[in-house]
Amino acid sequence: MAGFVGVVLTVVLSVCVLVEGNYMVYDTAQGVVPGKLNVHLVPHTHDDVGWLKTVDQYYVGSNNSIQVACVQNVLDSLIPALLADKNRKFIYVEQAFFQRWWRRQSEATKKTVQILVSTGQLELINGGMCMHDEAATHYIDMIDQTTLGHRYIKQQFNVTPRIGWQIDPFGHSAVQAYLLGAEVGFDALFFARIDYQDRAKRRDEKKLEFIWQGSKTQGSSSQIFSGAFYAGNYEPPTGFYYEVNDESSPVVQDDINLFDYNVQERVDAFVAAALSQANVTRSNHIMWTMGTDFKYQYAETWFRNMDKLIHYVNQDGRVNVLYSTPSIYTDTKHALNEAWPLKSDDFFPYADRINAYWTGYFTSRPAIKGYVRTMSGYYLAARQLELFKGRNKSGPTTESLADALAIAQHHDAVTGTEKQHVANDYAKRLSIGYKESEDVVAAAFGCMTQSSSFSECKDPPTKFTQCPLLNISYCPATEVDISQGKKLAVLVYNSLGWKRTSVVRIPVINENVTVSDSTGKVILSQIIPIVNASIANKKFYATAYTGESTSAGPMYWLAFTAEVPPLGFSTYVISSGKASASIKPRSYTFGGAQNSSAVEIGSGNLKLIYSGNNGTLTQYINSRSSVNMSLEQSYTYYAGEAAGTDQASGAYVFRPNGTSEVQPEEKFPLRVFKGPLYDEVHQMINSWIYQITRVYKEKEHVEVEFTVGPIPIDDEVGKEIVTQIKSNIGNNKTFYTDSNGRDFLERIRDYRADWDLEVNQPIAGNYYPINLGIYIKDNNTELSVLVDRSVGGSSITDGEVEIMLHRRLLYDDGRGVDESLNETVCVLDKCSGLTVQGKYYLRFDPLGEGSKWRRSFGQEIYSPFLLAFTEQDDKWTNFAIPTFSAMDSSYSLPDNVAILTLQELEDGTVLLRLAHLYEDGEDKDLSVMATVELKKVFPNKKINKIKEMSLSANQEREEMVRKRLSWKVEGSKTKQDNDLRGGPVNPVKLTVELAPMEIRTFIIDFNTKLVQY
Ligand SMILES: [Zn+2]
């Protein structure tokens, strides 16, 4: 061994002789060497777009007492480090940071960086504004935030990112693999966090790298080469960590004139670490992720040490080491022309060790999750209106909302795993973005109601107001005293591509009001008093959110049915008169000696029956579909495991310690409001859970509005509140949950397809993320539950669906955030635990008929009617343009197609995304090829040119498909099966075909002279 060291020293000395004095030139030019183990060093930094600090604090490097991190330092120090040696490489991921930096660089620096990007020394990968989460995100938000980053990179550098780099999110979704992977043109997808049991098996079987087919419908064209990092993290192997001023790893000391020379020792350690990783990896290529959170504050320390490792390890010769990137690594794997194992479905839930399922974050911070979803639907509508009116170059625009929403998709934002002050920062950004978009929308409505040629409209006379706190009945705009010679005009906008009929509810102060439609005809309306519980909630939260104390305010909910054309609006006028129905509650008390008779709710096809004994829900009867099912519903909480055990329940981890049924604290009566449009049942479950159940005459689902909180903690026990919906469906351990609101995946309790699950957390380990809904079925019936935001849920016992609505916990769960998830809201000095109000919807259908409701009503939940109000005097009759549709008046989109994006881009072209809503075989009528007639979607515009783009709209789709690598799958003979896609756009008829689950993205160039709706 001594002799071996001697040989190395001789070589070192001979190199030194070649140069002046002690100046040392390191040979870093090494490429791949066939036949040797190749270690690909991938220098990277992982920069959270907010977590312990806000995005801006991380960027500028403030608030360092929380975490020493400054992204500006990373990017500033990176450029000279890369220029110092053309063999050095780096990947950069988070565009939110990169753009903050790029905007402030000189033209000279920009030129330099453009060269670094074009030579591949600096590679921009993943490329969205943030590294989005994959559980609590909706696919439309994932697409939008990726598009924002990808198009910017294309504009500034004329490149398209090739690699998905989701190294930190807490589990991985099927939609990420096929939509945000294959469909954006990525050649590979890399990540770190998969279940510890899964990882152990994959290491044993060398299956950490595989072909992931995320879509059942799209088959092999949805495949992507994927790699899960062998150690479950994205750090370098132990001992090879070179952050400035960090002492955890020895630097490579190769100056023989100084003490502690350690070259051979470091080379040996390097070879040992490489061989150990090679033992669990196929082929003779392995990747080392050289970096971690916010590293490269002084980039030179990393590169200096990597230069030396490359130089000396290659001299040693046992393994080959090179500067690399995930693209180079992927290309070398591809060039091997080997077959890889196939993976389907997804990587949820994620546990990093026994008893530590990261399934709590599916529900953590439910109010932020609700806010993100509400803003997402609003942004979709606001972009449409911005297009119809014409984008205003000098503002306001929807851009700040786009930016705020993009950042909110980060894996420590919508997940709820950030510190409280950071959560506040995300909410503030959304609120600022909303405010500006609200002006865009108001101006569009002002112009569009004024004249049909509104493209030149500047200062519309009608000022429309909107009410973001309408859900808690706070809406100053509707508090018009109608009895004082005033009228209230309501504009109802529908952003869906179908005509839509739904009940609208607005808070009013007068009981005697009538509603007329746009023809002046009085329509059916109902008035329901606002209950005291809602008024108390409104007063506290409106003050907390607006900073202004509110008056007693509206006393009634006025409800009427709005009928609105596709991509259009209808207007209604509220004036003095007598409402069709003024509804007083009827109270039922239960228990005691005499049994009351059962209470029946619902005046249409759907009826709910409540027990005469105790007032609980017992039966769901649909007279049209002949579904008659027993149905119960209740609330339960899990006590969060405390600190001092092996694992506390916290922002990330759901670790229940037993369950407790929520018992009513006293016998509260059932209060029932029956009206011609809908019936309501009010139940005060206990002092901190209030529930309203609605059955609409014209709908066949149940709407449940829950108000949960403040969750009591005076017993010093954190609580996680769930609702349980119980039926007698025999679902045999099987249930279905959506992937990011898109595909439904089959889940089987206590089972994983990829390994033999050792069950140690029978509840937390069966939780899955839900963004659209969850359903169970047997041979006759389906029970579907749809949600209004991201939540966690499961089917813990047969027949039952459970969703978690709110969490309040008293301990940190040890995953870095270092705060307990204990959200409070304060007004002046009075703080209390956060109350969350939301909705879920449930419905039974005969087997095979549930998907129509899940898909079409799911769109209505995502895109609720957008309401705007304006006060008028008594003489006013109507708007010049009282109704509008952007589409041909005879047209609506097919039932299986939705518009995901309709937006004017900066250059005046239009971005259009159409999505087929059904999977292959999901519905007997609608899982078929659909056709959209663009001429009827844009009846008043002439389409000059239409280009089909990749999903993130940064390259033409044809080019993306041509460039994309194709891979061989083990055990499959054919390279590609024939997956079904729509054909090319018919250039004359301008029709677009969409196959099941297909999303098509177009950039359309209109003849702008003709712009007129
Ligand atoms: Zn992270």
Short mmCIF file of C-alpha atoms in Angstrom, two decimals, residues 143-505:
data_model
loop_
_atom_site.label_atom_id
_atom_site.label_comp_id
_atom_site.label_asym_id
_atom_site.label_seq_id
_atom_site.Cartn_x
_atom_site.Cartn_y
_atom_site.Cartn_z
CA ILE A 143 -48.79 23.55 -16.11
CA ASP A 144 -49.12 27.31 -15.61
CA GLN A 145 -46.09 27.68 -13.36
CA THR A 146 -43.96 25.50 -15.63
CA THR A 147 -45.08 27.42 -18.71
CA LEU A 148 -44.12 30.70 -17.09
CA GLY A 149 -40.56 29.51 -16.48
CA HIS A 150 -40.13 27.57 -19.71
CA ARG A 151 -41.22 30.41 -21.94
CA TYR A 152 -38.92 32.84 -20.14
CA ILE A 153 -35.96 30.51 -20.63
CA LYS A 154 -36.87 30.16 -24.29
CA GLN A 155 -37.07 33.93 -24.73
CA GLN A 156 -33.82 34.73 -22.92
CA PHE A 157 -31.67 31.77 -23.98
CA ASN A 158 -33.47 30.02 -26.82
CA VAL A 159 -33.22 26.67 -25.04
CA THR A 160 -35.76 24.16 -23.77
CA PRO A 161 -35.13 22.33 -20.47
CA ARG A 162 -34.58 18.60 -21.00
CA ILE A 163 -34.72 17.24 -17.47
CA GLY A 164 -37.30 17.04 -14.71
CA TRP A 165 -35.56 17.63 -11.39
CA GLN A 166 -38.09 17.15 -8.58
CA ILE A 167 -35.51 16.27 -5.99
CA ASP A 168 -37.26 17.44 -2.82
CA PRO A 169 -41.06 17.01 -3.13
CA PHE A 170 -42.49 14.53 -0.67
CA GLY A 171 -43.67 11.77 -2.96
CA HIS A 172 -44.26 11.84 -6.69
CA SER A 173 -47.37 11.88 -8.84
CA ALA A 174 -48.35 10.12 -12.03
CA VAL A 175 -49.29 13.49 -13.52
CA GLN A 176 -45.76 14.75 -12.87
CA ALA A 177 -44.32 11.81 -14.77
CA TYR A 178 -46.45 11.97 -17.88
CA LEU A 179 -47.86 15.49 -18.10
CA LEU A 180 -45.13 17.62 -16.53
CA GLY A 181 -42.51 15.13 -17.73
CA ALA A 182 -43.11 13.49 -21.08
CA GLU A 183 -45.55 16.13 -22.35
CA VAL A 184 -43.18 19.03 -21.69
CA GLY A 185 -40.48 17.21 -23.61
CA PHE A 186 -38.30 16.03 -20.74
CA ASP A 187 -36.02 13.10 -21.41
CA ALA A 188 -35.73 12.09 -17.76
CA LEU A 189 -37.11 12.80 -14.33
CA PHE A 190 -35.02 12.60 -11.16
CA PHE A 191 -36.10 12.71 -7.53
CA ALA A 192 -35.09 11.61 -4.06
CA ARG A 193 -38.04 10.88 -1.86
CA ILE A 194 -39.76 7.54 -2.22
CA ASP A 195 -41.05 5.30 0.57
CA TYR A 196 -38.23 3.75 2.61
CA GLN A 197 -39.58 0.23 2.08
CA ASP A 198 -39.84 0.81 -1.67
CA ARG A 199 -36.33 2.23 -1.81
CA ALA A 200 -34.82 -0.71 0.08
CA LYS A 201 -36.36 -3.15 -2.39
CA ARG A 202 -35.37 -1.11 -5.41
CA ARG A 203 -31.78 -0.93 -4.15
CA ASP A 204 -31.70 -4.70 -3.68
CA GLU A 205 -33.09 -5.30 -7.15
CA LYS A 206 -31.24 -2.45 -8.85
CA LYS A 207 -34.55 -0.86 -9.81
CA LEU A 208 -33.88 2.69 -8.69
CA GLU A 209 -33.85 3.65 -12.35
CA PHE A 210 -36.82 2.67 -14.47
CA ILE A 211 -39.27 3.71 -17.15
CA TRP A 212 -42.27 5.38 -15.57
CA GLN A 213 -45.56 5.21 -17.47
CA GLY A 214 -47.75 7.65 -15.60
CA SER A 215 -50.83 7.44 -17.80
CA LYS A 216 -52.98 4.36 -18.27
CA THR A 217 -54.67 6.00 -21.23
CA GLN A 218 -51.68 7.30 -23.15
CA GLY A 219 -49.59 4.17 -22.94
CA SER A 220 -45.99 4.14 -24.01
CA SER A 221 -46.00 7.70 -25.33
CA SER A 222 -46.35 8.82 -21.71
CA GLN A 223 -43.18 7.02 -20.63
CA ILE A 224 -40.20 8.78 -19.15
CA PHE A 225 -36.84 7.53 -17.89
CA SER A 226 -36.79 8.12 -14.15
CA GLY A 227 -34.26 7.86 -11.38
CA ALA A 228 -34.78 7.79 -7.62
CA PHE A 229 -31.59 8.72 -5.79
CA TYR A 230 -30.04 5.78 -3.98
CA ALA A 231 -29.74 7.38 -0.52
CA GLY A 232 -33.15 9.04 -0.49
CA ASN A 233 -31.63 12.51 -0.46
CA TYR A 234 -29.99 14.87 -2.94
CA GLU A 235 -26.74 15.49 -1.10
CA PRO A 236 -23.24 14.30 -1.97
CA PRO A 237 -22.03 11.08 -0.34
CA THR A 238 -20.78 11.63 3.21
CA GLY A 239 -17.40 13.32 3.24
CA PHE A 240 -17.72 15.16 -0.08
CA TYR A 241 -19.50 18.26 0.97
CA TYR A 242 -17.66 21.51 0.33
CA GLU A 243 -19.75 24.46 1.40
CA VAL A 244 -17.72 27.48 2.44
CA ASN A 245 -17.04 27.57 6.18
CA ASP A 246 -18.55 24.16 6.67
CA GLU A 247 -16.56 21.65 8.66
CA SER A 248 -18.47 18.46 8.02
CA SER A 249 -16.18 17.17 5.27
CA PRO A 250 -12.39 17.35 4.88
CA VAL A 251 -11.22 19.51 1.98
CA VAL A 252 -8.88 17.87 -0.47
CA GLN A 253 -5.43 19.04 0.72
CA ASP A 254 -2.88 18.41 -2.01
CA ASP A 255 -0.12 20.89 -1.15
CA ILE A 256 2.75 18.79 0.07
CA ASN A 257 4.35 21.87 1.61
CA LEU A 258 1.46 22.12 4.05
CA PHE A 259 0.39 19.85 6.87
CA ASP A 260 -2.52 17.40 6.60
CA TYR A 261 -1.91 16.34 3.02
CA ASN A 262 -4.73 13.88 2.36
CA VAL A 263 -4.98 13.16 -1.35
CA GLN A 264 -4.75 9.37 -1.17
CA GLU A 265 -7.11 9.18 1.74
CA ARG A 266 -9.72 11.27 -0.14
CA VAL A 267 -9.21 9.27 -3.32
CA ASP A 268 -9.74 6.01 -1.42
CA ALA A 269 -12.87 7.37 0.25
CA PHE A 270 -14.14 8.53 -3.14
CA VAL A 271 -13.60 5.14 -4.74
CA ALA A 272 -15.25 3.35 -1.81
CA ALA A 273 -18.33 5.61 -1.96
CA ALA A 274 -18.56 5.17 -5.73
CA LEU A 275 -18.35 1.38 -5.54
CA SER A 276 -20.99 1.21 -2.86
CA GLN A 277 -23.40 3.24 -5.01
CA ALA A 278 -22.49 1.19 -8.08
CA ASN A 279 -23.62 -1.90 -6.17
CA VAL A 280 -27.23 -0.70 -6.27
CA THR A 281 -27.21 0.92 -9.72
CA ARG A 282 -27.50 -0.63 -13.16
CA SER A 283 -24.73 -0.02 -15.70
CA ASN A 284 -21.39 1.59 -14.99
CA HIS A 285 -22.71 5.13 -14.67
CA ILE A 286 -23.67 6.68 -11.35
CA MET A 287 -24.65 10.24 -10.45
CA TRP A 288 -23.41 12.23 -7.49
CA THR A 289 -25.60 15.17 -6.57
CA MET A 290 -22.93 17.68 -5.52
CA GLY A 291 -24.90 20.19 -3.48
CA THR A 292 -27.97 20.63 -1.35
CA ASP A 293 -30.18 23.37 0.11
CA PHE A 294 -28.88 26.88 -0.68
CA LYS A 295 -25.29 25.68 -1.20
CA TYR A 296 -22.65 27.32 -3.40
CA GLN A 297 -22.80 30.53 -1.38
CA TYR A 298 -19.18 30.74 -2.51
CA ALA A 299 -19.16 28.42 -5.50
CA GLU A 300 -15.37 28.22 -5.76
CA THR A 301 -15.03 26.02 -2.64
CA TRP A 302 -17.05 23.28 -4.28
CA PHE A 303 -15.38 23.54 -7.68
CA ARG A 304 -11.89 23.74 -6.18
CA ASN A 305 -12.40 20.44 -4.41
CA MET A 306 -14.18 18.77 -7.32
CA ASP A 307 -11.34 19.84 -9.66
CA LYS A 308 -8.92 18.03 -7.39
CA LEU A 309 -11.07 14.94 -7.04
CA ILE A 310 -11.43 14.64 -10.81
CA HIS A 311 -7.70 15.10 -11.24
CA TYR A 312 -6.49 12.66 -8.57
CA VAL A 313 -9.22 10.02 -8.80
CA ASN A 314 -8.65 9.72 -12.54
CA GLN A 315 -4.92 9.49 -11.95
CA ASP A 316 -5.64 6.73 -9.50
CA GLY A 317 -7.61 5.10 -12.29
CA ARG A 318 -9.86 2.70 -10.39
CA VAL A 319 -12.95 4.71 -11.30
CA ASN A 320 -13.53 7.50 -13.79
CA VAL A 321 -14.94 10.81 -12.59
CA LEU A 322 -16.21 13.73 -14.64
CA TYR A 323 -18.10 16.99 -14.48
CA SER A 324 -21.56 16.16 -15.72
CA THR A 325 -25.19 17.19 -15.76
CA PRO A 326 -28.39 15.12 -15.57
CA SER A 327 -28.69 15.55 -19.36
CA ILE A 328 -25.25 14.07 -20.00
CA TYR A 329 -25.99 11.31 -17.50
CA THR A 330 -29.31 10.54 -19.19
CA ASP A 331 -27.72 10.49 -22.64
CA THR A 332 -25.08 7.99 -21.49
CA LYS A 333 -27.76 5.76 -19.99
CA HIS A 334 -29.74 6.01 -23.20
CA ALA A 335 -26.72 5.19 -25.34
CA LEU A 336 -26.36 1.86 -23.52
CA ASN A 337 -29.52 0.79 -25.34
CA GLU A 338 -30.61 -1.37 -22.42
CA ALA A 339 -34.10 -2.28 -21.28
CA TRP A 340 -35.34 -0.86 -17.99
CA PRO A 341 -38.00 -2.01 -15.52
CA LEU A 342 -41.45 -0.47 -15.92
CA LYS A 343 -43.23 1.54 -13.21
CA SER A 344 -46.88 2.57 -13.35
CA ASP A 345 -49.11 4.57 -10.94
CA ASP A 346 -47.25 6.84 -8.51
CA PHE A 347 -45.09 7.26 -5.38
CA PHE A 348 -47.66 8.13 -2.74
CA PRO A 349 -47.77 8.03 0.16
CA TYR A 350 -44.18 8.72 1.22
CA ALA A 351 -42.68 7.55 4.50
CA ASP A 352 -39.04 8.29 5.20
CA ARG A 353 -38.93 5.74 8.01
CA ILE A 354 -41.18 3.61 10.17
CA ASN A 355 -44.22 5.48 11.55
CA ALA A 356 -43.37 8.61 9.57
CA TYR A 357 -45.90 8.96 6.75
CA TRP A 358 -45.79 12.39 5.14
CA THR A 359 -49.55 12.42 4.67
CA GLY A 360 -50.39 15.25 7.04
CA TYR A 361 -49.28 17.89 4.56
CA PHE A 362 -52.04 16.79 2.19
CA THR A 363 -54.28 18.85 4.52
CA SER A 364 -51.88 21.18 6.42
CA ARG A 365 -52.93 24.85 6.22
CA PRO A 366 -56.32 24.18 4.63
CA ALA A 367 -57.10 27.90 4.37
CA ILE A 368 -54.02 28.58 2.21
CA LYS A 369 -54.84 25.50 0.16
CA GLY A 370 -58.35 26.83 -0.36
CA TYR A 371 -57.04 30.28 -1.23
CA VAL A 372 -54.62 28.87 -3.81
CA ARG A 373 -57.39 26.87 -5.45
CA THR A 374 -59.78 29.81 -5.49
CA MET A 375 -57.13 32.04 -7.03
CA SER A 376 -56.30 29.37 -9.58
CA GLY A 377 -59.87 29.30 -10.90
CA TYR A 378 -60.02 33.08 -10.78
CA TYR A 379 -56.78 33.41 -12.75
CA LEU A 380 -58.16 31.13 -15.46
CA ALA A 381 -61.25 33.35 -15.80
CA ALA A 382 -59.34 36.64 -15.52
CA ARG A 383 -57.04 35.68 -18.40
CA GLN A 384 -60.04 35.00 -20.61
CA LEU A 385 -61.49 38.41 -19.82
CA GLU A 386 -58.10 40.07 -20.32
CA LEU A 387 -58.06 38.56 -23.80
CA PHE A 388 -61.63 39.55 -24.66
CA LYS A 389 -61.10 43.15 -23.68
CA GLY A 390 -57.59 43.32 -25.08
CA ARG A 391 -54.45 43.15 -22.99
CA ASN A 392 -53.56 46.50 -21.52
CA LYS A 393 -49.86 47.13 -22.10
CA SER A 394 -49.63 49.74 -19.36
CA GLY A 395 -51.52 47.59 -16.89
CA PRO A 396 -53.22 46.42 -14.85
CA THR A 397 -52.55 42.83 -15.98
CA THR A 398 -52.92 39.33 -14.59
CA GLU A 399 -49.15 38.91 -14.43
CA SER A 400 -48.68 39.49 -10.71
CA LEU A 401 -51.35 36.90 -9.95
CA ALA A 402 -49.60 34.50 -12.31
CA ASP A 403 -46.35 35.04 -10.45
CA ALA A 404 -47.90 34.70 -6.99
CA LEU A 405 -49.72 31.51 -7.99
CA ALA A 406 -46.56 30.07 -9.51
CA ILE A 407 -44.59 30.60 -6.31
CA ALA A 408 -47.45 29.20 -4.24
CA GLN A 409 -47.05 25.82 -5.96
CA HIS A 410 -43.64 25.37 -4.35
CA HIS A 411 -43.18 22.23 -2.24
CA ASP A 412 -43.10 24.30 0.95
CA ALA A 413 -45.93 26.63 -0.01
CA VAL A 414 -49.26 25.03 -0.89
CA THR A 415 -48.04 22.02 1.10
CA GLY A 416 -48.35 23.99 4.35
CA THR A 417 -44.83 22.99 5.44
CA GLU A 418 -43.43 26.53 5.66
CA LYS A 419 -43.04 28.74 8.70
CA GLN A 420 -46.03 30.93 9.57
CA HIS A 421 -44.42 34.19 8.42
CA VAL A 422 -43.67 32.56 5.07
CA ALA A 423 -47.26 31.32 4.72
CA ASN A 424 -48.34 34.91 5.35
CA ASP A 425 -45.99 36.05 2.59
CA TYR A 426 -47.54 33.67 0.04
CA ALA A 427 -51.02 34.85 1.02
CA LYS A 428 -49.96 38.48 0.72
CA ARG A 429 -48.57 37.90 -2.78
CA LEU A 430 -51.77 36.16 -3.85
CA SER A 431 -53.81 38.99 -2.43
CA ILE A 432 -51.77 41.63 -4.30
CA GLY A 433 -52.02 39.62 -7.51
CA TYR A 434 -55.73 39.17 -7.01
CA LYS A 435 -56.26 42.91 -6.47
CA GLU A 436 -54.61 43.75 -9.77
CA SER A 437 -56.50 41.02 -11.63
CA GLU A 438 -59.72 42.24 -10.05
CA ASP A 439 -59.12 45.55 -11.85
CA VAL A 440 -58.56 43.70 -15.12
CA VAL A 441 -61.83 41.83 -14.67
CA ALA A 442 -63.79 44.92 -13.58
CA ALA A 443 -62.55 46.91 -16.57
CA ALA A 444 -63.44 44.06 -18.93
CA PHE A 445 -66.96 43.84 -17.52
CA GLY A 446 -67.33 47.62 -17.69
CA CYS A 447 -66.42 47.62 -21.36
CA MET A 448 -68.23 44.46 -22.34
CA THR A 449 -71.57 45.56 -20.87
CA GLN A 450 -71.26 48.95 -22.56
CA SER A 451 -70.84 48.14 -26.24
CA SER A 452 -70.16 45.19 -28.47
CA SER A 453 -67.03 46.76 -29.93
CA PHE A 454 -65.18 47.11 -26.68
CA SER A 455 -61.63 46.62 -27.88
CA GLU A 456 -61.05 50.39 -27.84
CA CYS A 457 -62.87 50.89 -24.53
CA LYS A 458 -60.80 52.96 -22.10
CA ASP A 459 -62.76 54.26 -19.15
CA PRO A 460 -66.03 52.40 -18.83
CA PRO A 461 -68.74 54.32 -16.93
CA THR A 462 -69.93 51.24 -15.03
CA LYS A 463 -67.68 50.31 -12.14
CA PHE A 464 -68.00 46.70 -11.10
CA THR A 465 -67.02 45.48 -7.65
CA GLN A 466 -66.20 41.91 -6.64
CA CYS A 467 -66.30 40.17 -3.29
CA PRO A 468 -63.44 37.80 -2.47
CA LEU A 469 -64.87 37.20 1.01
CA LEU A 470 -68.32 36.27 -0.29
CA ASN A 471 -67.96 32.83 1.27
CA ILE A 472 -68.25 34.39 4.74
CA SER A 473 -71.08 36.73 3.57
CA TYR A 474 -68.80 39.78 3.59
CA CYS A 475 -69.63 41.82 0.48
CA PRO A 476 -70.02 45.59 0.89
CA ALA A 477 -71.00 45.83 -2.78
CA THR A 478 -74.27 43.97 -2.21
CA GLU A 479 -75.16 45.91 0.92
CA VAL A 480 -77.23 48.30 -1.14
CA ASP A 481 -80.36 49.48 0.58
CA ILE A 482 -82.83 48.50 -2.13
CA SER A 483 -85.69 50.06 -0.17
CA GLN A 484 -84.07 53.49 -0.70
CA GLY A 485 -84.67 53.70 -4.46
CA LYS A 486 -81.61 51.69 -5.47
CA LYS A 487 -81.01 48.70 -7.65
CA LEU A 488 -78.23 46.18 -7.59
CA ALA A 489 -77.01 44.72 -10.87
CA VAL A 490 -75.24 41.35 -10.72
CA LEU A 491 -73.04 40.11 -13.51
CA VAL A 492 -72.44 36.35 -13.53
CA TYR A 493 -69.47 35.18 -15.60
CA ASN A 494 -68.99 31.56 -16.67
CA SER A 495 -65.42 30.61 -17.63
CA LEU A 496 -66.40 27.12 -18.75
CA GLY A 497 -66.92 26.20 -22.38
CA TRP A 498 -70.41 24.95 -21.68
CA LYS A 499 -73.66 26.69 -20.85
CA ARG A 500 -74.21 26.46 -17.16
CA THR A 501 -77.15 26.72 -14.77
CA SER A 502 -76.45 27.03 -11.04
CA VAL A 503 -77.85 28.75 -8.00
CA VAL A 504 -76.13 32.01 -7.05
CA ARG A 505 -76.23 33.22 -3.44
#
